[in-house]
Amino acid sequence: MINKSRKRIGDLLVEHGLITEDQLQLALKEKKPNQRLGETIMQLGFITEQRLIEVLEFQLGIPHVSLFKYPIDTKLLSVIPKEIAERNKCIPLKKEGNKLYVAMADPMDFYAIDDLRLSTGFQIEVSISTKEDIHKAINKYYSLVENMEDLIGEDLKKGKGKEEDTVTDEDSPIVKLVNQLILAAYQQRASDIHIDPREGDVVVRYRVDGILRTERKFPRNMLSMLVARIKIISNLNITEFRIPQDGRIKIILDGNPIDLRVSTLPTVYGEKVVMRILDLGSSAIDLKRMNFHPVNYDRFIDMIEKPTGIVLITGPTGSGKSSTLYSALNQLNSPEVNIITVEDPVEYRLEGINQVQVNTSTGMTFAKGLRAILRQDPNIVMVGEIRDTETAEIAVRASLTGHLVLSTIHTNDSISTITRLTDMGIEPFLVAASLSGIVAQRLVRRICQECKQMDAPTEREREIFAKRGMTLEVVARGKGCGTCNMTGYKGRIAVHEILVIDEEIRRMIMDNRSIEQIKQAAIGKGTIFLIDDGLMKVKEGYTTTEEVLRVAIDD
């Protein structure tokens, strides 16, 4: 059907008024040698992938297939080898007579269709699927290691080699399995991989968008080999399993340098392993893309552009504090200023910034590093975390002697940070004199743009909004699709609370006023609290009320 029309995708989009002729020419000019034109048009923001699929589906009658739950015939995987599937961004679905049904990211790529017809000998019938859907399906079905558990089980039964050979030989099933688990986690944009020993099995879980979900289960006898392989590649002691260990792995995945922070912990059922994935290739985010409320954005910029003072970012582990800090440093980075950081660990390398790694085993602590930094003539100092009184005291002293200090601290909200600093032994007058502002931050899951739909709010939602002095007419929800693994969410977005320390609040801190009194003063100054910023993002269609209430308290 489509093979006969031979109409190029660019011409089709211009014909239907979805892009202009000028936009098409620009896309053709910008297109990289191995890139599809449709991809370039989407990258330039002229059309969304969903809109492109709709056009091809309705205008050309090409069916759209969601691969998430599609019963793919695995016998056909030998008909289209993995290299051809990856090259042509396609996956076989089913076979009827001499027809082979194939899902493709670009069903108008006639060279790919001809390539498939010649390599398989079948007449090709195409369907359209998203690029990400096909990418996931290829990784899922063309698995490097089919029936891995059986393979390893057989090797052990037959007594093939020692365990050391099994975990070091690059062709051994266990090595391939660990590589596959790491690659799959990276492709699913997971932040952590958990390997949990249980009484009867081993569970592998991925944390995606802040939520843990089970990925695979293995027989209990595979635990020792899995852990041994991970220890070998992260330079840990393979014979020590009674104490916790920490290590790092540096690898290249899909052309990007990836850093894995590895932590082992002895439990009653064996060693639990957690691997934190850091994409070293991702550059610092532009502050304008951090989803700050316009009022909060202006307040934050004012705080970080002051020549002196302390700006603290607070929140639990995994709330995006580091990303906000790096974005702030990126904003301030210029040849005119000397920026030095002391971090544990240095997560992302920033060009033009001097970054120092904490190493407690050699006595290089935050406090020691910070003291050394202050002798290096810095303008701006970033301390990864204020963990103890000594670090807090040096940070305060640095801010009072003409430096801008950026750091993080673990507290529940912006106002309780003041109490935390005084509890650490910092005198209230020093806290008041040094603090410029405090940013409390949390991450909430973003509604999937592919399956987002508008809905009427529930009575409970209306009550929550009314209590905060807001109205709500309509809310967005994700119904669940292959792109978001049927969760309705894809990616995360930050919600913020920014407390500016002005003269009035400084006096209140010095007078040892209560948290409640400071809060009332902050309300009078128009402070947007976490719950309010979250609910505003619900109104804007970014997230859901459930997500906001998961991270912010409605008091």
CSV table of N, CA, C and O in Angstrom, one decimal, residues 135-182:
chain,number,residue,atom,x,y,z
A,135,HIS,N,13.0,0.5,20.4
A,135,HIS,CA,14.3,0.4,21.1
A,135,HIS,C,14.2,-0.6,22.3
A,135,HIS,O,15.0,-1.5,22.5
A,136,LYS,N,13.1,-0.4,23.1
A,136,LYS,CA,12.9,-1.3,24.2
A,136,LYS,C,12.6,-2.7,23.8
A,136,LYS,O,13.1,-3.6,24.4
A,137,ALA,N,11.8,-2.9,22.7
A,137,ALA,CA,11.4,-4.2,22.3
A,137,ALA,C,12.7,-4.9,21.8
A,137,ALA,O,12.9,-6.1,22.0
A,138,ILE,N,13.6,-4.2,21.0
A,138,ILE,CA,14.8,-4.9,20.5
A,138,ILE,C,15.6,-5.4,21.7
A,138,ILE,O,16.1,-6.5,21.7
A,139,ASN,N,15.8,-4.5,22.7
A,139,ASN,CA,16.6,-4.9,23.9
A,139,ASN,C,15.9,-6.0,24.7
A,139,ASN,O,16.6,-6.8,25.3
A,140,LYS,N,14.6,-6.0,24.7
A,140,LYS,CA,13.9,-7.1,25.4
A,140,LYS,C,13.9,-8.4,24.7
A,140,LYS,O,14.2,-9.4,25.4
A,141,TYR,N,13.7,-8.4,23.4
A,141,TYR,CA,13.5,-9.7,22.7
A,141,TYR,C,14.8,-10.2,22.2
A,141,TYR,O,15.1,-11.4,22.1
A,142,TYR,N,15.7,-9.3,21.7
A,142,TYR,CA,17.0,-9.8,21.2
A,142,TYR,C,18.0,-9.8,22.4
A,142,TYR,O,19.0,-9.2,22.3
A,143,SER,N,17.6,-10.4,23.4
A,143,SER,CA,18.4,-10.5,24.6
A,143,SER,C,19.7,-11.1,24.4
A,143,SER,O,19.8,-12.1,23.6
A,144,LEU,N,20.8,-10.5,24.9
A,144,LEU,CA,22.1,-11.2,24.8
A,144,LEU,C,22.1,-12.6,25.3
A,144,LEU,O,22.8,-13.4,24.8
A,145,VAL,N,21.3,-12.8,26.4
A,145,VAL,CA,21.4,-14.0,27.1
A,145,VAL,C,20.0,-14.6,27.3
A,145,VAL,O,19.3,-14.2,28.2
A,146,GLU,N,19.6,-15.5,26.4
A,146,GLU,CA,18.3,-16.1,26.5
A,146,GLU,C,18.4,-17.2,27.6
A,146,GLU,O,19.4,-17.9,27.6
A,147,ASN,N,17.4,-17.3,28.4
A,147,ASN,CA,17.4,-18.4,29.4
A,147,ASN,C,18.7,-18.4,30.2
A,147,ASN,O,19.3,-19.5,30.4
A,148,MET,N,19.1,-17.2,30.7
A,148,MET,CA,20.4,-17.1,31.4
A,148,MET,C,20.5,-18.0,32.6
A,148,MET,O,21.5,-18.7,32.8
A,149,GLU,N,19.3,-18.1,33.3
A,149,GLU,CA,19.4,-18.9,34.6
A,149,GLU,C,19.6,-20.4,34.2
A,149,GLU,O,20.4,-21.1,34.9
A,150,ASP,N,19.0,-20.9,33.1
A,150,ASP,CA,19.2,-22.3,32.7
A,150,ASP,C,20.7,-22.5,32.3
A,150,ASP,O,21.3,-23.5,32.7
A,151,LEU,N,21.2,-21.6,31.5
A,151,LEU,CA,22.6,-21.7,31.1
A,151,LEU,C,23.6,-21.8,32.3
A,151,LEU,O,24.4,-22.7,32.3
A,152,ILE,N,23.4,-20.9,33.2
A,152,ILE,CA,24.3,-20.9,34.4
A,152,ILE,C,24.1,-22.2,35.2
A,152,ILE,O,25.0,-22.8,35.7
A,153,GLY,N,22.8,-22.5,35.4
A,153,GLY,CA,22.5,-23.7,36.1
A,153,GLY,C,23.2,-25.0,35.5
A,153,GLY,O,23.8,-25.8,36.2
A,154,GLU,N,23.1,-25.1,34.2
A,154,GLU,CA,23.8,-26.2,33.5
A,154,GLU,C,25.3,-26.2,33.7
A,154,GLU,O,25.9,-27.2,34.0
A,155,ASP,N,25.9,-25.0,33.6
A,155,ASP,CA,27.3,-24.9,33.8
A,155,ASP,C,27.7,-25.3,35.1
A,155,ASP,O,28.8,-26.0,35.3
A,156,LEU,N,26.9,-25.0,36.1
A,156,LEU,CA,27.3,-25.3,37.5
A,156,LEU,C,27.1,-26.8,37.7
A,156,LEU,O,28.0,-27.5,38.4
A,157,LYS,N,26.0,-27.4,37.1
A,157,LYS,CA,25.8,-28.8,37.3
A,157,LYS,C,26.9,-29.7,36.7
A,157,LYS,O,27.4,-30.6,37.2
A,158,LYS,N,27.3,-29.2,35.5
A,158,LYS,CA,28.4,-29.9,34.7
A,158,LYS,C,29.8,-29.7,35.3
A,158,LYS,O,30.7,-30.3,34.9
A,159,GLY,N,29.8,-28.7,36.2
A,159,GLY,CA,31.1,-28.3,36.9
A,159,GLY,C,32.1,-27.7,35.9
A,159,GLY,O,33.3,-27.9,36.0
A,160,LYS,N,31.6,-26.9,35.0
A,160,LYS,CA,32.4,-26.3,34.0
A,160,LYS,C,33.2,-25.1,34.6
A,160,LYS,O,32.7,-24.1,34.9
A,161,GLY,N,34.5,-25.4,34.8
A,161,GLY,CA,35.4,-24.3,35.4
A,161,GLY,C,35.1,-23.9,36.8
A,161,GLY,O,34.1,-24.4,37.4
A,162,LYS,N,35.9,-23.0,37.3
A,162,LYS,CA,35.7,-22.5,38.6
A,162,LYS,C,34.9,-21.3,38.6
A,162,LYS,O,34.7,-20.7,37.5
A,163,GLU,N,34.4,-20.9,39.8
A,163,GLU,CA,33.5,-19.7,39.8
A,163,GLU,C,34.3,-18.5,39.4
A,163,GLU,O,33.8,-17.6,38.7
A,164,GLU,N,35.7,-18.4,39.7
A,164,GLU,CA,36.5,-17.3,39.3
A,164,GLU,C,36.4,-17.1,37.7
A,164,GLU,O,36.4,-16.0,37.2
A,165,ASP,N,36.5,-18.2,37.0
A,165,ASP,CA,36.5,-18.2,35.6
A,165,ASP,C,35.2,-17.7,35.1
A,165,ASP,O,35.1,-16.9,34.1
A,166,THR,N,34.1,-18.2,35.7
A,166,THR,CA,32.7,-17.8,35.3
A,166,THR,C,32.5,-16.3,35.4
A,166,THR,O,31.8,-15.8,34.6
A,167,VAL,N,33.1,-15.7,36.4
A,167,VAL,CA,32.8,-14.2,36.6
A,167,VAL,C,33.8,-13.3,36.0
A,167,VAL,O,33.7,-12.1,36.0
A,168,THR,N,34.9,-13.9,35.4
A,168,THR,CA,35.9,-13.0,34.7
A,168,THR,C,35.9,-13.2,33.2
A,168,THR,O,36.3,-12.3,32.5
A,169,ASP,N,35.5,-14.4,32.7
A,169,ASP,CA,35.5,-14.7,31.3
A,169,ASP,C,34.5,-13.8,30.6
A,169,ASP,O,33.3,-13.9,30.9
A,170,GLU,N,34.9,-12.9,29.7
A,170,GLU,CA,34.0,-12.0,29.0
A,170,GLU,C,32.8,-12.7,28.3
A,170,GLU,O,31.8,-12.1,28.0
A,171,ASP,N,33.0,-14.0,27.9
A,171,ASP,CA,32.0,-14.7,27.2
A,171,ASP,C,31.1,-15.5,28.1
A,171,ASP,O,30.2,-16.2,27.6
A,172,SER,N,31.3,-15.5,29.4
A,172,SER,CA,30.5,-16.3,30.3
A,172,SER,C,29.1,-15.7,30.5
A,172,SER,O,29.0,-14.5,30.4
A,173,PRO,N,28.1,-16.5,30.7
A,173,PRO,CA,26.7,-16.1,30.8
A,173,PRO,C,26.6,-15.0,31.9
A,173,PRO,O,25.9,-14.0,31.8
A,174,ILE,N,27.3,-15.2,33.1
A,174,ILE,CA,27.1,-14.2,34.2
A,174,ILE,C,27.6,-12.8,33.8
A,174,ILE,O,27.0,-11.8,34.2
A,175,VAL,N,28.7,-12.8,33.1
A,175,VAL,CA,29.3,-11.5,32.7
A,175,VAL,C,28.3,-10.8,31.7
A,175,VAL,O,28.1,-9.6,31.9
A,176,LYS,N,27.8,-11.6,30.8
A,176,LYS,CA,26.8,-11.0,29.8
A,176,LYS,C,25.5,-10.6,30.6
A,176,LYS,O,25.0,-9.5,30.3
A,177,LEU,N,25.1,-11.3,31.6
A,177,LEU,CA,23.9,-11.0,32.4
A,177,LEU,C,24.1,-9.6,33.1
A,177,LEU,O,23.3,-8.8,33.0
A,178,VAL,N,25.3,-9.5,33.8
A,178,VAL,CA,25.5,-8.2,34.5
A,178,VAL,C,25.6,-7.0,33.5
A,178,VAL,O,25.0,-6.0,33.8
A,179,ASN,N,26.2,-7.2,32.4
A,179,ASN,CA,26.3,-6.2,31.3
A,179,ASN,C,24.9,-5.8,30.9
A,179,ASN,O,24.5,-4.6,30.7
A,180,GLN,N,24.0,-6.8,30.7
A,180,GLN,CA,22.7,-6.6,30.2
A,180,GLN,C,21.8,-5.9,31.2
A,180,GLN,O,21.1,-5.0,30.9
A,181,LEU,N,22.0,-6.2,32.5
A,181,LEU,CA,21.2,-5.6,33.6
A,181,LEU,C,21.6,-4.1,33.6
A,181,LEU,O,20.7,-3.2,33.8
A,182,ILE,N,22.9,-3.8,33.5
A,182,ILE,CA,23.3,-2.3,33.6
A,182,ILE,C,22.8,-1.6,32.3
A,182,ILE,O,22.3,-0.5,32.5
